[in-house]
Short mmCIF file of C-alpha atoms in Angstrom, two decimals:
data_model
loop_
_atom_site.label_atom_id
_atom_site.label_comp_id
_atom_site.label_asym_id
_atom_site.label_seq_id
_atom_site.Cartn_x
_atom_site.Cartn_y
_atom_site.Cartn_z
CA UNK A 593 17.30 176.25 20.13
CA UNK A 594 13.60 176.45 19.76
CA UNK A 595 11.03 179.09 21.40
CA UNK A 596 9.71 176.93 24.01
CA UNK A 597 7.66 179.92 26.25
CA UNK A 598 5.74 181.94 23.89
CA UNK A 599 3.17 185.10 25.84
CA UNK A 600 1.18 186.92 24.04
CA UNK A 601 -1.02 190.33 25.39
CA UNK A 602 -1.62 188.84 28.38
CA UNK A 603 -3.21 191.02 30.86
CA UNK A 604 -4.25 189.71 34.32
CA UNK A 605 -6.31 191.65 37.06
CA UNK A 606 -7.74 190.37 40.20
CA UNK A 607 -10.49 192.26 42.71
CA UNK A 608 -10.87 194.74 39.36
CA UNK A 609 -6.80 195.83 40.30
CA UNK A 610 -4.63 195.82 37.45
CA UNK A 611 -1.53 193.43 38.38
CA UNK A 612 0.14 192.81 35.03
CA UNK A 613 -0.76 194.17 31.74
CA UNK A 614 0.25 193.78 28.27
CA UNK A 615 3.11 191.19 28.84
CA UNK A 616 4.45 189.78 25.27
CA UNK A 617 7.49 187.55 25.96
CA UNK A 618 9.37 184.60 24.54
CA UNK A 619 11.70 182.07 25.46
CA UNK A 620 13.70 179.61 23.68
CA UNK A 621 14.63 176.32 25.23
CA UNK A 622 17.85 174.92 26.98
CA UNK A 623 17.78 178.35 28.74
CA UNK A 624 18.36 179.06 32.70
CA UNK A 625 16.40 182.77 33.06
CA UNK A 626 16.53 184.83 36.28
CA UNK A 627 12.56 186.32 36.79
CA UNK A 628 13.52 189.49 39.02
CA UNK A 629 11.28 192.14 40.15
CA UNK A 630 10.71 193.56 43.71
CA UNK A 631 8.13 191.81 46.02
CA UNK A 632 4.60 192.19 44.91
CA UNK A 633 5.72 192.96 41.27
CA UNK A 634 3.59 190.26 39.79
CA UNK A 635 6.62 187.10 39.77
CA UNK A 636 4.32 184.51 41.42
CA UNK A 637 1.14 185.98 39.50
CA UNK A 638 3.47 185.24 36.18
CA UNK A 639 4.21 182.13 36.88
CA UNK A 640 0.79 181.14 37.98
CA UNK A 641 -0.30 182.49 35.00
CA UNK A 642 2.17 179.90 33.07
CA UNK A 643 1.04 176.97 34.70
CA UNK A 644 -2.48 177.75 34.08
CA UNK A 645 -3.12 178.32 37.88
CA UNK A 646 -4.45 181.71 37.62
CA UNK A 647 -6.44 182.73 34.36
CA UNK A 648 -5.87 186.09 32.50
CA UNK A 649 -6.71 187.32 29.37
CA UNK A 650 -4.07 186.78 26.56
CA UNK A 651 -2.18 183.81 24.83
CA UNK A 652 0.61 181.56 26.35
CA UNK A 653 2.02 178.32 24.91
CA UNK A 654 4.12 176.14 26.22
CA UNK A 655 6.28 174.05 23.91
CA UNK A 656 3.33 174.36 21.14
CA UNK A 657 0.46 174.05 23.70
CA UNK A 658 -1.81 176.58 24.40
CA UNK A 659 -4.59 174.62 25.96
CA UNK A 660 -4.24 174.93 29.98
CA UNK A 661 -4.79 171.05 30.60
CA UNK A 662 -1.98 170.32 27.86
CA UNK A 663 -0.03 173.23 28.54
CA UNK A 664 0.45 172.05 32.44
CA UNK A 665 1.80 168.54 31.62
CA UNK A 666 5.17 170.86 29.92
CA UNK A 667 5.34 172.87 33.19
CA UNK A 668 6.97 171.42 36.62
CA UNK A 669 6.29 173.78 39.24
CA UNK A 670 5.99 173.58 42.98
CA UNK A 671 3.95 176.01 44.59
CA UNK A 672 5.23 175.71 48.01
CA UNK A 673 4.09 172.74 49.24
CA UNK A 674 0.65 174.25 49.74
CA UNK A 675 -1.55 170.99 49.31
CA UNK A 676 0.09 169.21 51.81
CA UNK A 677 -0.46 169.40 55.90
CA UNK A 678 2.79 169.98 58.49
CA UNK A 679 2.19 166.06 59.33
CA UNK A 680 2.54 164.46 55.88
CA UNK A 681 6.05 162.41 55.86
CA UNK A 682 8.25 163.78 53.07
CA UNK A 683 8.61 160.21 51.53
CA UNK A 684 4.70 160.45 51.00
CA UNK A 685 5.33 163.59 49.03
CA UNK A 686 7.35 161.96 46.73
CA UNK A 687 4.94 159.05 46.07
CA UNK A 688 2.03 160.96 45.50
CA UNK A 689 4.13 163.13 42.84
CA UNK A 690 5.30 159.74 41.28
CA UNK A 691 1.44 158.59 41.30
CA UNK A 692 0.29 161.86 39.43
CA UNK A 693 2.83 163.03 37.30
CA UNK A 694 3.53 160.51 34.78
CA UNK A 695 7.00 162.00 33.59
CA UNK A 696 8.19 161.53 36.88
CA UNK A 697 11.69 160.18 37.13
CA UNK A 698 12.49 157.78 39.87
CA UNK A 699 15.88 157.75 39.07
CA UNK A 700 16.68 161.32 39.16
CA UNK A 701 14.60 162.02 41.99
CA UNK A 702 16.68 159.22 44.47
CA UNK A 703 20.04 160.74 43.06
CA UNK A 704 18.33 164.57 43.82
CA UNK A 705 17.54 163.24 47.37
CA UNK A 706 20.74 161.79 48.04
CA UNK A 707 22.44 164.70 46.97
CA UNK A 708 20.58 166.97 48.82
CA UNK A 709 20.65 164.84 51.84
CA UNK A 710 16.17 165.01 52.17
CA UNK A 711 15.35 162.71 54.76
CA UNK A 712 12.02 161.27 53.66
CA UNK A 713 10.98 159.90 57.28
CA UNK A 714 10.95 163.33 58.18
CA UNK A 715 7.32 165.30 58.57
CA UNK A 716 6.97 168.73 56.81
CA UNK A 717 6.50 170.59 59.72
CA UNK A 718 9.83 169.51 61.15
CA UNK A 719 11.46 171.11 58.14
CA UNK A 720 13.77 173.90 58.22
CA UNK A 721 13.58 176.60 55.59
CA UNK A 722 16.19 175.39 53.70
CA UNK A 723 15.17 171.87 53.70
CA UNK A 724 12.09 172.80 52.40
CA UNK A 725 13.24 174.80 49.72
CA UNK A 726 15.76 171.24 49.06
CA UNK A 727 12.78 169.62 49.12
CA UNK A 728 10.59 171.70 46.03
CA UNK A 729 13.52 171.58 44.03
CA UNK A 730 13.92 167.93 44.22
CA UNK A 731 10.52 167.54 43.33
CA UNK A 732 10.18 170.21 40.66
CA UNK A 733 13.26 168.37 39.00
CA UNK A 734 12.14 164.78 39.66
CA UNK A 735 9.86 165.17 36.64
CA UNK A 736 11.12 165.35 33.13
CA UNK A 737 9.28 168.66 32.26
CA UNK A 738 10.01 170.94 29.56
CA UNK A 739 9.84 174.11 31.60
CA UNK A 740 10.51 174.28 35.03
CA UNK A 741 9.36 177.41 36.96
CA UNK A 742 11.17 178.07 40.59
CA UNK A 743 9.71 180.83 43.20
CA UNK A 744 12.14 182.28 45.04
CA UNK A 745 14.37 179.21 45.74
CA UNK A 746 17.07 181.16 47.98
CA UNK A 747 14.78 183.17 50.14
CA UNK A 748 16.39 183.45 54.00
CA UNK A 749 18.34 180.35 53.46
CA UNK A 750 21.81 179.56 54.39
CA UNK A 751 24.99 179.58 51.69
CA UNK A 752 25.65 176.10 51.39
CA UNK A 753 22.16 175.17 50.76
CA UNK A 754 22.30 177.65 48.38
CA UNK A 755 24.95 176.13 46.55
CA UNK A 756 23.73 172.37 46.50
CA UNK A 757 20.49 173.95 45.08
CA UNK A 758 22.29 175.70 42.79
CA UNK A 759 24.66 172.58 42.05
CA UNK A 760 21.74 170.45 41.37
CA UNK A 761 20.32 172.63 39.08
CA UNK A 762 23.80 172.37 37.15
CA UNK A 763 23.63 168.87 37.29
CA UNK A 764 19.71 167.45 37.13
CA UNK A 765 18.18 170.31 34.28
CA UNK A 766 17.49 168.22 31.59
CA UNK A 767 19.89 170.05 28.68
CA UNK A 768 16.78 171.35 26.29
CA UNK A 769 14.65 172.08 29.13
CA UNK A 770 14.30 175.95 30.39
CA UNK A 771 14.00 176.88 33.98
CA UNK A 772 12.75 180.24 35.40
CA UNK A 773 13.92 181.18 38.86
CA UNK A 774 12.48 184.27 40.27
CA UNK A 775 14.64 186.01 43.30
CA UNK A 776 14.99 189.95 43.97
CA UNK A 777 18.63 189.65 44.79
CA UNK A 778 20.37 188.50 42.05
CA UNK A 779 23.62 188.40 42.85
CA UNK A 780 23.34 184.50 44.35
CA UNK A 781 22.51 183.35 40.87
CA UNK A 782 23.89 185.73 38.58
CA UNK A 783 26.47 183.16 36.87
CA UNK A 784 24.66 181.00 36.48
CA UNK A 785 22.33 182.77 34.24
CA UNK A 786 21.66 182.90 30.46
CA UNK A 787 19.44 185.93 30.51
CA UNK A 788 17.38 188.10 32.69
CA UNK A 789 13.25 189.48 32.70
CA UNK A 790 12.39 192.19 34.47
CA UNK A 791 9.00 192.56 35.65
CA UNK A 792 8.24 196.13 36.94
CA UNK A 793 5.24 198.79 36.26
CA UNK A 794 3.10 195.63 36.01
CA UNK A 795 4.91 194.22 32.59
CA UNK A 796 8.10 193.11 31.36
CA UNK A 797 10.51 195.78 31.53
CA UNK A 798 13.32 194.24 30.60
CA UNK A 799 14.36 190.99 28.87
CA UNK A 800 18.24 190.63 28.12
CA UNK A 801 20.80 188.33 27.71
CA UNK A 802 23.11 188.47 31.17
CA UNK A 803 26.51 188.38 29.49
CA UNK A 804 25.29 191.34 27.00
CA UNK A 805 24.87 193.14 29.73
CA UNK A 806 28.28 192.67 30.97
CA UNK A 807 29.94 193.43 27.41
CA UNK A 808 28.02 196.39 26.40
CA UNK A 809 27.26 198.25 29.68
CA UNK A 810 30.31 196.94 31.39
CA UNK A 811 28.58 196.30 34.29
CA UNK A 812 27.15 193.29 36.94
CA UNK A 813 23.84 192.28 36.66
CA UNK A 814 22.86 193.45 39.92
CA UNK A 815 24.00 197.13 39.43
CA UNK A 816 22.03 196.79 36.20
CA UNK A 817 19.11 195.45 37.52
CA UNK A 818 19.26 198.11 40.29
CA UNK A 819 19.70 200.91 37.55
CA UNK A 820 16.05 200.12 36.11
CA UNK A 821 15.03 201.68 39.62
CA UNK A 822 16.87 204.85 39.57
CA UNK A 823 14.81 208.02 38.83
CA UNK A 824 11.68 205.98 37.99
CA UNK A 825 8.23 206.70 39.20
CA UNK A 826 6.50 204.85 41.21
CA UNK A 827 3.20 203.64 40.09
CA UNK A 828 1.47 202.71 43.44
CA UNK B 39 35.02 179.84 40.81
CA UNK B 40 34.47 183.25 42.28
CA UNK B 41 33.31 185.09 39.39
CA UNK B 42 33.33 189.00 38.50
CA UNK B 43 29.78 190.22 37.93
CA UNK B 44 31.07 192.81 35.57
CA UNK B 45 33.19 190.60 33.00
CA UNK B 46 31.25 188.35 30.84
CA UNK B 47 30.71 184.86 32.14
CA UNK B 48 31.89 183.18 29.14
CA UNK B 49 34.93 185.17 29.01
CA UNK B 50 36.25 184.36 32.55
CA UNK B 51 35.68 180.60 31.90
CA UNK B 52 37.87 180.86 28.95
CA UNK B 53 41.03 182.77 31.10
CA UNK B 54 40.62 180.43 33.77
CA UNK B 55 40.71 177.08 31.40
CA UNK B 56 44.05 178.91 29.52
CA UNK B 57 45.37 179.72 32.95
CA UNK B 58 45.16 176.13 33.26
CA UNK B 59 46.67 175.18 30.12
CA UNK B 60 49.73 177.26 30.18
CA UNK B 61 50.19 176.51 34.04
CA UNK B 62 50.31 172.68 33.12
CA UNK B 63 47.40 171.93 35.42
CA UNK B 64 45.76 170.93 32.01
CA UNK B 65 48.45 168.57 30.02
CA UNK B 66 49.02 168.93 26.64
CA UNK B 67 46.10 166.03 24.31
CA UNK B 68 44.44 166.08 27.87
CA UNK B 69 40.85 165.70 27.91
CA UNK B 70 38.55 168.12 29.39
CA UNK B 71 35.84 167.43 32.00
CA UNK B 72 32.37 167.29 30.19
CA UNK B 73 30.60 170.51 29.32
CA UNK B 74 28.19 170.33 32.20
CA UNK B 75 30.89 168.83 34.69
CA UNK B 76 32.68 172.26 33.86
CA UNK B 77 29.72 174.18 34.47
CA UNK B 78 28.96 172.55 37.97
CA UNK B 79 32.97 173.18 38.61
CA UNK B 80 32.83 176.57 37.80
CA UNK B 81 29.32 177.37 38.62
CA UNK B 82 27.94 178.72 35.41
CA UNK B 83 25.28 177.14 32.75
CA UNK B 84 26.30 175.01 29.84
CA UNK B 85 25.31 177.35 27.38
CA UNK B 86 27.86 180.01 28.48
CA UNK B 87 30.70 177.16 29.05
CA UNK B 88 29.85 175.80 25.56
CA UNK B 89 30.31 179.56 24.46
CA UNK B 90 33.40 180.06 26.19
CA UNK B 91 34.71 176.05 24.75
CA UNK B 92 33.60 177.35 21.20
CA UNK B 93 35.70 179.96 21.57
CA UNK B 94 38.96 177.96 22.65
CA UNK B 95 38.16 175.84 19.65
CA UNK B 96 38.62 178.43 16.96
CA UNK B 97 41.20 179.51 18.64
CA UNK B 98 42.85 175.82 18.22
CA UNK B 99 43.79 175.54 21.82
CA UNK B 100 41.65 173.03 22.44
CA UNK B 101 40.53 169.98 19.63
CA UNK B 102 37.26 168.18 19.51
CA UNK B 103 37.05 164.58 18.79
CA UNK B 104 33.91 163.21 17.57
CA UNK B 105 31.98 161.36 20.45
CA UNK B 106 34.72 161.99 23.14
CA UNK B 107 35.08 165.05 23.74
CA UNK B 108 37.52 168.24 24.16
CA UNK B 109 41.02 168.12 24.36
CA UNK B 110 44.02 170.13 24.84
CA UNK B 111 45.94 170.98 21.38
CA UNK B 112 49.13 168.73 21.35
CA UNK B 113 50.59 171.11 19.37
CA UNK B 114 53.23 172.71 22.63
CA UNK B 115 54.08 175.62 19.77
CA UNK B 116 50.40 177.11 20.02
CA UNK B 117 50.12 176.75 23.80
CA UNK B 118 53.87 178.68 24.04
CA UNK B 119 52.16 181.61 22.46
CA UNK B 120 49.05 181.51 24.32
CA UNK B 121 51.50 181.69 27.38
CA UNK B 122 53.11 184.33 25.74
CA UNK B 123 50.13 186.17 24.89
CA UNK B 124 48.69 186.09 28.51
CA UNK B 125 52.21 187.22 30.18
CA UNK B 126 51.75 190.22 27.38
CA UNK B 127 48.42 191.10 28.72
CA UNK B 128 49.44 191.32 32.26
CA UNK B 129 52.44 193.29 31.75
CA UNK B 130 50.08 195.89 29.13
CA UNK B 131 48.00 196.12 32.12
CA UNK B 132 51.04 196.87 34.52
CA UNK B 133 52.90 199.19 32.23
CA UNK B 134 49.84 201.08 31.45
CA UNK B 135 48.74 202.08 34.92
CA UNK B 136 52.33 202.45 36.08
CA UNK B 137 52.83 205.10 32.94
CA UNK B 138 49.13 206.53 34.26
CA UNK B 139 50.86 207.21 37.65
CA UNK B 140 53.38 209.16 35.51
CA UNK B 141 55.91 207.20 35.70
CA UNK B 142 58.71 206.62 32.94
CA UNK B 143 59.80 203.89 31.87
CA UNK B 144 63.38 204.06 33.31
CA UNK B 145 61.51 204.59 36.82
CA UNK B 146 58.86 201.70 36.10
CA UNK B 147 62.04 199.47 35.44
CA UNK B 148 63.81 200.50 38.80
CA UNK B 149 60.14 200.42 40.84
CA UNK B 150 59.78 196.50 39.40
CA UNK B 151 63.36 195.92 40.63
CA UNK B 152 63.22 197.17 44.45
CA UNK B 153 59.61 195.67 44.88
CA UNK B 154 61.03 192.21 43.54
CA UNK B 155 63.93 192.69 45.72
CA UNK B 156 61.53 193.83 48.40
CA UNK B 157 59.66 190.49 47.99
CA UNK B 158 62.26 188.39 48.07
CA UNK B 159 63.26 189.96 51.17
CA UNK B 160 60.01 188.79 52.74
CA UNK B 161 60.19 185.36 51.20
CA UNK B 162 63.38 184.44 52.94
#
């Protein structure tokens, strides 16, 4: 186990607003880490921030790269389909990912759309929520990436898409790789999770391991997460 | 598997792979399923299946063999007392809240009989 995420007094403001400040973290690799916070408490910004998308002030490195140009070749994220017009066909998705990302895995990526049953003759805008959200995940794990970084993977879809997203994770995470999923319910993803980061007051609250926080405060991670809330002030 | 939220992950995995042992589901030298083919079974990561495998190692009921994998001790002795020592921890659990209910042990004794009796009354 190696630290594969390292952030260092990174502070981020946009329109001279504050939106996170201060953030140190680190992750090792071969982890699966739930990124909770309510909405608007910075998630996306963070992992924007990783990729090299947005630009703040502060260090991060990505499995010893610090650069932004090197640091994005470690990072597979898909920002939700945002380049790409209702009318594209799905199976051009794919093919432009396999032209630009050079650790793009053919071979995982036909298993991952077999398994979650993605019809590639099918145009975006004839998606269904949860076929989209099928969709990013098949093509966030198609390439061989150190760290993958999902947004919000489970938002207003139904339970057994849930689970075959959650199954492929299981199955397609390469072993030393580390994925961040962000969500504001937790419960969905809860076992499956080596540790939790909370971000809230514009930093990281909160960065534990899940089942420590089953042994020593004897309770779920939801109740926990949802105890960070009682009593606090509210900053805006 | 449906897990609790309030038990460690790791922990669960383990009582549900002995529940499997003692029960014979899981045969005695049997191999078990690959550390991520457990984890997509049961739902959990690899990390906290590996942690809950480690733990069945040093407790012998399960062997590692270089290369192939985990298997289930052949040794029936060690997996009588694991059966022995899960039946114990049920029935701690049972007497204890029984006695919390105030009830003594003669009355625990008689309660157990009449709600078997009871059961077997539905059974039939």
């Amino acid at each position: 186990m190696s630290e594969l995420l390292k952030i260092e007094k990174l502070n981020y403001s946009h329109s001279l607003k504050s939106i996170l400040r201060d953030v140190d973290l680190t992750v090792d690799s071969g982890k699966i880490v739930g990124l909770l916070g309510e909405n608007g408490a910075g998630k996306t910004t963070l992992m924007r921030l990783i990729t090299g998308s947005a630009h703040g002030k502060g260090v991060i490195t990505v499995a010893g790269a610090s650069k932004i140009a090197e640091r994005k070749s470690h990072v597979s994220f898909t920002e939700h389909l945002g380049g790409f017009s209702g009318g594209t066909k799905v199976g051009r998705i794919f093919d432009f990912y396999q032209a630009v990302y050079p650790d793009f895995n053919v071979a995982r990526s036909n298993s991952l759309v077999d398994f979650l049953q993605i019809d590639k003759s099918l145009k975006l805008s004839a998606m269904s929520k949860g076929m989209k959200e099928k969709l990013i995940i098949a093509l966030t794990l198609s390439r061989q990436a150190d760290l993958y970084l999902l947004d919000e993977p489970f938002g207003g879809i139904d339970s057994m898409s849930r689970k075959k997203i959650i199954n492929s994770i299981l199955k397609w995470k390469p072993e030393d790789s580390t994925m961040i999923i962000s969500d504001h319910y937790v419960t969905e993803i809860a076992s499956i999770l080596d540790e939790i980061i909370v971000v809230k007051d514009k930093t990281i609250n909160c960065h534990k391991q899940a089942d420590e926080i089953r042994e020593d405060n004897d309770m779920g991670i939801e109740e926990f997460y949802e105890s960070l809330y009682e009593g606090g002030d509210q900053d805006d | 598997m449906k897990f609790d939220d309030k038990v460690p992950i790791y922990y669960q995995i383990k009582e549900y792979l002995y529940h499997q042992i003692v029960t014979g589901t899981l045969q005695p030298g049997e191999k078990l399923p690959s550390v991520r083919q457990l984890a997509i079974d049961v739902t959990a990561n690899v990390n906290t299946v590996q942690r809950a495998l480690t733990e069945m190692l040093s407790e012998e009921i399960i062997e590692s063999q270089r290369g192939k994998g985990n298997f289930v001790t052949t040794d029936v002795e060690g997996i009588k007392q694991l059966h022995n020592k899960l039946v114990k921890e049920q029935l701690t659990l049972v007497y204890q809240q029984l006695h919390a209910l105030n009830l003594s042990d003669d009355e625990i004794l008689s309660e157990m009989k009449s709600y078997m009796e009871s059961r077997d009354g539905q059974h039939e």
